[in-house]
Coordinates of C-alpha atoms in Angstrom, one line a residue:
M15 CA 4.8 71.1 -8.2
P16 CA 2.3 68.9 -10.1
D17 CA 2.5 65.1 -9.7
V18 CA 4.6 63.5 -12.5
G19 CA 1.8 61.0 -12.9
E20 CA -0.7 63.7 -13.7
L21 CA 1.5 64.9 -16.5
T22 CA 2.0 61.5 -18.1
P23 CA -0.2 62.4 -21.2
I24 CA 1.9 65.5 -21.8
W25 CA 5.1 63.5 -21.5
L26 CA 3.6 61.0 -23.9
L27 CA 2.7 63.7 -26.4
V28 CA 6.2 65.3 -26.2
G29 CA 7.8 61.9 -26.6
I30 CA 5.7 61.1 -29.7
L31 CA 6.7 64.5 -31.2
A32 CA 10.4 63.9 -30.4
A33 CA 10.4 60.4 -31.8
S34 CA 8.5 61.5 -34.9
V35 CA 11.1 64.2 -35.7
A36 CA 14.0 61.9 -35.0
V37 CA 12.6 59.1 -37.2
A38 CA 11.7 61.5 -40.0
L39 CA 15.3 62.8 -40.0
L40 CA 16.7 59.3 -39.9
T41 CA 14.6 57.9 -42.7
R42 CA 14.3 60.8 -45.1
R43 CA 17.1 59.6 -47.3
R44 CA 16.6 55.9 -46.7
A45 CA 14.3 53.3 -48.2
L46 CA 13.0 52.1 -44.8
P47 CA 9.5 53.5 -44.1
S48 CA 9.3 55.7 -41.0
S49 CA 6.3 53.7 -39.7
V50 CA 8.5 50.5 -39.6
V51 CA 11.2 52.4 -37.6
L52 CA 8.5 53.7 -35.2
V53 CA 7.3 50.1 -34.6
L54 CA 10.9 49.1 -33.9
V55 CA 11.3 52.0 -31.4
G56 CA 8.1 50.9 -29.7
L57 CA 9.4 47.3 -29.5
A58 CA 12.6 48.6 -27.9
V59 CA 10.5 50.7 -25.4
A60 CA 8.5 47.6 -24.5
L61 CA 11.7 45.6 -23.9
I62 CA 13.7 48.1 -21.8
G63 CA 10.9 50.4 -20.5
P64 CA 9.8 48.3 -17.5
S65 CA 13.4 47.9 -16.3
L66 CA 13.9 51.7 -16.5
G67 CA 10.6 52.5 -14.9
F68 CA 8.9 53.8 -18.0
P69 CA 5.2 53.3 -18.3
I70 CA 4.5 51.4 -21.5
S71 CA 0.7 51.0 -21.3
P72 CA -1.4 53.6 -23.2
P73 CA -3.1 56.1 -20.8
V74 CA -6.5 55.4 -22.5
S75 CA -8.6 52.4 -23.3
P76 CA -8.4 50.9 -26.8
D77 CA -11.9 52.1 -27.5
V78 CA -11.0 55.7 -26.6
L79 CA -7.8 55.3 -28.6
L80 CA -9.7 54.3 -31.7
A81 CA -12.0 57.3 -31.2
I82 CA -9.0 59.6 -31.0
V83 CA -7.0 58.2 -33.9
L84 CA -9.4 56.9 -36.6
P85 CA -11.6 60.0 -37.2
G86 CA -8.5 62.2 -37.7
L87 CA -6.8 59.8 -40.1
V88 CA -10.0 59.0 -42.0
F89 CA -11.1 62.6 -42.4
E90 CA -7.7 63.9 -43.5
A91 CA -7.3 61.2 -46.2
A92 CA -10.9 61.4 -47.5
F93 CA -11.1 65.2 -47.6
R94 CA -7.9 65.7 -49.6
T95 CA -8.7 62.9 -52.1
D96 CA -9.1 64.1 -55.6
L97 CA -12.5 62.9 -56.8
D98 CA -11.4 62.8 -60.4
V99 CA -8.7 60.4 -59.5
L100 CA -10.9 58.4 -57.1
R101 CA -13.9 58.0 -59.5
P102 CA -12.4 55.4 -61.9
S103 CA -11.3 53.2 -59.0
A104 CA -14.3 53.6 -56.7
G105 CA -15.7 50.2 -57.6
W106 CA -12.4 48.5 -56.9
I107 CA -12.1 50.2 -53.6
V108 CA -15.6 49.2 -52.5
L109 CA -14.9 45.6 -53.7
L110 CA -11.7 45.4 -51.7
G111 CA -13.1 47.3 -48.7
I112 CA -16.3 45.5 -48.0
P113 CA -16.7 42.0 -49.6
G114 CA -12.9 41.6 -49.7
V115 CA -12.7 42.1 -46.0
V116 CA -15.4 39.5 -45.3
V117 CA -13.7 37.0 -47.6
V118 CA -10.3 37.5 -45.9
A119 CA -11.9 37.2 -42.4
G120 CA -13.7 34.0 -43.5
I121 CA -10.7 32.3 -45.1
V122 CA -8.4 33.2 -42.1
A123 CA -11.1 31.8 -39.8
I124 CA -11.4 28.5 -41.7
I125 CA -7.6 27.9 -41.9
L126 CA -7.0 28.8 -38.2
A127 CA -9.9 26.6 -37.0
A128 CA -8.6 23.7 -39.1
A129 CA -4.9 23.9 -38.4
A130 CA -4.4 25.9 -35.2
G131 CA -6.8 24.3 -32.8
L132 CA -9.1 27.3 -32.4
T133 CA -12.9 27.1 -32.5
L134 CA -14.4 28.5 -35.6
A135 CA -15.9 31.4 -33.5
E136 CA -12.5 32.2 -32.0
A137 CA -10.8 32.0 -35.4
F138 CA -13.4 34.3 -36.9
V139 CA -12.6 36.9 -34.2
V140 CA -8.9 36.8 -35.3
G141 CA -9.9 36.9 -38.9
A142 CA -12.0 40.1 -38.3
M143 CA -9.1 41.7 -36.4
V144 CA -6.6 41.1 -39.2
A145 CA -8.9 41.7 -42.1
A146 CA -8.4 45.5 -42.4
T147 CA -5.2 46.8 -44.1
D148 CA -3.0 49.7 -42.9
P149 CA -1.1 51.4 -45.8
A150 CA 1.0 53.9 -44.0
A151 CA 4.3 52.1 -44.7
V152 CA 3.3 51.5 -48.3
L153 CA 2.3 55.2 -48.9
A154 CA 5.6 56.2 -47.4
A155 CA 7.4 54.1 -50.1
F156 CA 5.1 55.6 -52.8
R157 CA 6.3 59.1 -51.9
R158 CA 9.8 58.0 -53.1
L159 CA 8.6 56.3 -56.3
P160 CA 6.7 57.6 -59.4
V161 CA 3.6 55.6 -58.6
P162 CA 0.4 56.6 -60.5
A163 CA -2.0 58.7 -58.4
R164 CA -4.9 56.2 -59.1
L165 CA -2.9 53.3 -57.7
A166 CA -1.9 55.3 -54.6
T167 CA -5.5 56.4 -54.1
T168 CA -6.8 52.9 -54.4
V169 CA -4.4 51.6 -51.7
E170 CA -5.2 54.4 -49.3
M171 CA -8.9 54.6 -49.8
E172 CA -9.2 50.8 -49.5
S173 CA -7.7 50.9 -46.1
L174 CA -10.2 53.6 -45.0
V175 CA -13.2 51.6 -46.2
N176 CA -12.0 48.3 -44.8
D177 CA -11.2 49.8 -41.4
G178 CA -14.9 50.5 -41.0
T179 CA -15.8 47.1 -42.4
G180 CA -13.3 45.3 -40.2
I181 CA -14.4 47.0 -37.0
A182 CA -18.1 46.3 -37.7
L183 CA -17.2 42.6 -38.5
F184 CA -15.2 42.4 -35.2
A185 CA -18.2 43.5 -33.2
L186 CA -20.3 40.8 -34.8
A187 CA -17.6 38.2 -34.4
L188 CA -17.5 38.9 -30.6
E189 CA -21.2 38.6 -30.5
L190 CA -21.1 35.2 -32.2
L191 CA -18.3 34.1 -29.9
S192 CA -20.4 34.9 -26.8
G193 CA -23.3 33.0 -28.2
G194 CA -25.5 36.0 -28.9
G195 CA -27.0 35.5 -32.3
S196 CA -26.8 33.5 -35.5
A197 CA -24.7 33.9 -38.6
G198 CA -27.8 34.9 -40.6
M199 CA -28.8 37.6 -38.1
A200 CA -25.2 38.8 -38.0
S201 CA -25.2 39.2 -41.8
V202 CA -28.3 41.3 -41.7
E203 CA -27.0 43.3 -38.9
F204 CA -23.7 43.9 -40.8
V205 CA -25.6 45.2 -43.8
L206 CA -27.7 47.5 -41.7
I207 CA -24.6 48.9 -39.9
V208 CA -22.9 49.7 -43.2
V209 CA -26.0 51.3 -44.8
G210 CA -27.0 53.2 -41.6
S211 CA -23.4 54.5 -41.1
L212 CA -23.2 55.7 -44.7
A213 CA -26.5 57.6 -44.3
V214 CA -25.3 59.3 -41.1
G215 CA -22.1 60.4 -42.8
V216 CA -23.7 61.7 -45.9
I217 CA -26.3 63.7 -43.9
A218 CA -23.7 65.2 -41.6
G219 CA -21.3 66.0 -44.5
A220 CA -24.0 67.7 -46.5
G221 CA -25.2 69.7 -43.5
A222 CA -21.6 70.9 -42.8
A223 CA -21.1 71.8 -46.4
R224 CA -24.2 74.0 -46.3
L225 CA -23.1 75.6 -43.1
V226 CA -19.7 76.8 -44.4
R227 CA -21.5 78.6 -47.2
V228 CA -22.6 81.2 -44.7
V229 CA -19.3 81.4 -42.9
D230 CA -16.3 83.5 -44.0
D231 CA -14.0 83.0 -40.9
H232 CA -11.3 80.4 -41.6
L233 CA -11.1 79.5 -37.9
V234 CA -14.8 78.8 -37.7
E235 CA -14.6 76.8 -40.9
L236 CA -11.7 74.8 -39.5
T237 CA -13.6 74.1 -36.3
I238 CA -16.6 72.8 -38.3
T239 CA -14.3 70.2 -39.9
I240 CA -13.1 69.0 -36.5
V241 CA -16.7 68.8 -35.2
L242 CA -17.7 67.0 -38.4
A243 CA -14.9 64.4 -38.2
Y244 CA -15.2 63.5 -34.5
G245 CA -18.9 64.3 -34.0
T246 CA -19.9 62.0 -36.9
Y247 CA -17.8 59.2 -35.5
L248 CA -19.2 59.5 -32.0
V249 CA -22.9 59.8 -33.2
A250 CA -22.6 56.7 -35.4
D251 CA -20.8 54.7 -32.7
A252 CA -23.4 55.8 -30.1
F253 CA -26.2 54.3 -32.3
G254 CA -24.3 51.0 -32.8
G255 CA -23.0 51.9 -36.3
S256 CA -19.5 52.2 -37.7
G257 CA -17.9 55.5 -36.8
V258 CA -15.2 55.0 -39.5
I259 CA -17.7 54.5 -42.3
A260 CA -19.7 57.4 -41.2
T261 CA -16.7 59.7 -40.9
L262 CA -15.5 58.6 -44.4
A263 CA -18.8 59.3 -45.9
A264 CA -19.0 62.7 -44.1
A265 CA -15.5 63.7 -45.3
A266 CA -16.2 62.7 -48.9
T267 CA -19.6 64.5 -49.0
F268 CA -18.2 67.6 -47.3
G269 CA -15.2 67.7 -49.5
A270 CA -17.3 67.4 -52.7
G271 CA -19.7 70.1 -51.6
A272 CA -17.5 72.6 -49.7
R273 CA -14.1 72.8 -51.4
R274 CA -15.5 75.2 -54.0
V275 CA -17.1 77.5 -51.5
L276 CA -14.4 77.5 -48.8
T277 CA -12.2 80.6 -48.7
E278 CA -8.7 80.1 -49.9
R279 CA -7.3 80.8 -46.4
A280 CA -9.8 78.2 -45.0
R281 CA -8.7 75.6 -47.5
E282 CA -5.0 76.2 -46.6
S283 CA -5.7 76.1 -42.9
I284 CA -7.8 72.9 -43.1
D285 CA -5.2 71.2 -45.3
D286 CA -2.2 72.2 -43.1
V287 CA -3.9 71.5 -39.7
W288 CA -5.3 68.1 -40.8
E289 CA -1.9 67.1 -42.4
L290 CA -0.2 67.8 -39.0
V291 CA -2.9 65.9 -37.1
A292 CA -2.5 62.9 -39.4
F293 CA 1.3 63.0 -39.1
L294 CA 1.1 63.0 -35.3
L295 CA -1.6 60.3 -35.1
T296 CA 0.2 58.0 -37.4
A297 CA 3.5 58.4 -35.5
G298 CA 1.7 57.8 -32.2
V299 CA -0.2 54.8 -33.5
F300 CA 2.9 53.0 -34.8
L301 CA 4.8 53.6 -31.6
L302 CA 1.8 52.0 -29.8
V303 CA 1.9 49.0 -32.1
G304 CA 5.5 48.4 -31.1
V305 CA 4.9 48.9 -27.4
S306 CA 1.8 46.6 -27.4
I307 CA 3.6 43.6 -29.0
T308 CA 5.4 41.8 -26.2
P309 CA 7.9 39.0 -26.9
G310 CA 6.0 36.7 -24.5
A311 CA 2.8 36.8 -26.5
L312 CA 4.7 36.1 -29.7
I313 CA 6.6 33.1 -28.3
H314 CA 3.4 31.6 -26.7
A315 CA 1.6 31.8 -30.1
A316 CA 4.5 31.0 -32.5
G317 CA 2.8 28.0 -34.1
P318 CA -0.6 29.6 -34.7
I319 CA 1.1 32.9 -35.8
S320 CA 2.8 31.0 -38.6
I321 CA -0.5 29.5 -39.7
G322 CA -2.1 32.9 -39.5
I323 CA 0.5 34.5 -41.7
V324 CA 0.0 31.9 -44.4
A325 CA -3.8 32.4 -44.1
V326 CA -3.6 36.2 -44.4
V327 CA -1.2 36.1 -47.3
A328 CA -3.2 33.4 -49.1
S329 CA -6.6 35.2 -48.5
R330 CA -5.2 38.5 -49.7
A331 CA -4.0 36.8 -52.9
I332 CA -7.5 35.3 -53.5
V333 CA -9.2 38.6 -53.0
V334 CA -6.7 40.7 -55.2
Y335 CA -6.0 38.2 -58.0
G336 CA -9.3 36.4 -57.9
L337 CA -12.0 38.8 -56.8
L338 CA -10.5 42.1 -58.0
G339 CA -8.5 40.7 -60.9
G340 CA -11.5 38.8 -62.3
A341 CA -13.8 41.8 -61.9
A342 CA -11.3 44.1 -63.5
R343 CA -10.9 41.9 -66.6
L344 CA -14.7 41.8 -67.0
A345 CA -14.9 45.6 -66.7
A346 CA -12.0 46.2 -69.0
A347 CA -13.7 44.3 -71.8
R348 CA -16.3 47.0 -72.0
R349 CA -14.4 50.0 -70.7
P350 CA -10.6 49.7 -71.1
E351 CA -9.9 52.9 -69.2
V352 CA -11.0 51.3 -65.9
G353 CA -8.9 48.2 -66.3
M354 CA -6.3 47.1 -63.7
P355 CA -2.8 46.4 -65.0
I356 CA -1.3 43.1 -63.6
G357 CA 1.6 45.1 -62.1
W358 CA -0.9 47.0 -60.0
L359 CA -2.4 43.8 -58.8
H360 CA 1.0 42.7 -57.6
V361 CA 1.4 45.9 -55.6
L362 CA -2.1 45.7 -54.1
F363 CA -1.4 42.1 -53.1
W364 CA 1.8 42.9 -51.3
A365 CA 0.5 46.2 -49.9
G366 CA -1.9 44.3 -47.6
L367 CA -0.1 45.3 -44.4
R368 CA -1.9 45.2 -41.0
G369 CA -1.3 47.7 -38.3
A370 CA -2.9 50.0 -35.7
V371 CA -6.5 49.0 -36.1
S372 CA -5.7 45.3 -35.7
V373 CA -3.6 46.0 -32.5
A374 CA -6.3 48.2 -31.0
L375 CA -9.0 45.6 -31.6
A376 CA -6.8 42.9 -30.1
L377 CA -6.2 45.1 -27.0
S378 CA -10.0 45.7 -26.7
L379 CA -10.8 42.0 -26.3
P380 CA -12.8 41.3 -23.1
A381 CA -10.5 40.5 -20.2
D382 CA -12.5 37.4 -19.3
L383 CA -12.5 36.0 -22.9
P384 CA -11.1 32.4 -23.1
N385 CA -7.8 32.2 -25.0
R386 CA -7.6 36.0 -25.0
D387 CA -3.8 35.9 -24.8
L388 CA -3.5 33.5 -27.6
L389 CA -5.9 35.5 -29.9
Q390 CA -3.9 38.6 -29.1
G391 CA -0.6 36.9 -29.7
I392 CA -1.7 35.6 -33.2
T393 CA -2.9 39.1 -34.2
F394 CA 0.3 40.8 -32.9
G395 CA 2.5 38.3 -34.8
I396 CA 0.6 38.8 -38.1
V397 CA 0.9 42.6 -37.7
L398 CA 4.6 42.4 -37.0
F399 CA 5.3 40.1 -40.0
T400 CA 3.4 42.4 -42.4
L401 CA 5.1 45.5 -41.2
L402 CA 8.7 44.2 -41.0
V403 CA 8.6 41.9 -44.1
Q404 CA 6.1 43.4 -46.5
G405 CA 6.6 47.0 -45.3
T406 CA 10.3 46.9 -46.0
T407 CA 10.1 45.1 -49.4
I408 CA 7.2 47.0 -51.0
P409 CA 9.5 49.4 -52.8
W410 CA 11.2 46.4 -54.5
V411 CA 7.7 45.0 -55.5
V412 CA 6.7 48.3 -56.9
R413 CA 9.8 48.5 -59.1
A414 CA 9.8 44.8 -60.1
S415 CA 6.1 44.9 -61.1
G416 CA 6.5 47.9 -63.3
A417 CA 4.0 49.9 -61.4
A418 CA 6.5 52.7 -60.8
R419 CA 7.0 53.4 -64.5
P420 CA 5.7 56.8 -65.5
T421 CA 3.9 55.2 -68.5
S422 CA 1.5 53.3 -66.2
P423 CA -2.1 54.4 -66.6
G424 CA -3.6 56.7 -64.1

């Protein structure tokens, strides 16, 4: 008989599958997003698991976890995105996903440093960890409401871009915290990471698109997409780039160049397999979020968490209403079709949930980092607030803003 410990990953996979099915059945006719319920299940496991002898720590390190989860989620979303829907919002997505993330991280850092007793470097690490959004709960609500495709695409694609930006920013923030470099050098390095990662992704995606032109076996074509998604991430990461940005660029390039030449069976196989992969990864990630957030960490950091929540909400408002809203008004003066209705801005503001990436980055903080528990607690508290408060009220915001009306543009 094999040792039970050796089979822990299998038990974990079966548990994730069972929990996913149970939660899907529970929430299919209710307004509560399944991702929020999965977080609550994870919290329950974290509370009662140790007393029942359940292992609650993930069997892999946070870095490995990111390498398993992010390429799958990013590739699936980017590959199936309709470029005709994406094109009018591409500028807004880039604006939110790159400079928007930097602005959020900077504002959160300044507020935490001024009001929570953290050093500016420590506060910037927290800002980088909570700068990226996670739209899973929001998109679950969108499926129950007649939301314009352009708005839904903007919310989803923003999160893919800002995941890559946030992770790159986090690495630079840790470097600054350890005293290794200046703000000026960090800025140059950040730009090089983004540009280099985009180049890696575009080259890999174009190469894969050319390769499938000479293949007519749907299994081989499906395998090429798996190699592309995870291989691009690993290559970019190995060279110090952003695996998320590289995978995003690879998926978009591949989708644009290969969808027309893929066999119909290959397209169906790729869509079905990647949809299943994304479903399982999303379920596992939100269970992990709940398991990772311990009551002790939240209690210890209660004061700074409150300040951090205010900082995150305020910075999101500045980015959405100030940065994006101002740019949208200027653009609409020349091209009305690319304007951004005020109702959409309300939805984008409240859709700024934080989730799996923030938790994984917090778990990956070096063990010898001063105030590590406090920085983790602040991050966990912010994530929990956005999921449980914003995640459960986003349907109301969509309806109240008028964004759910079929007459909305897009």
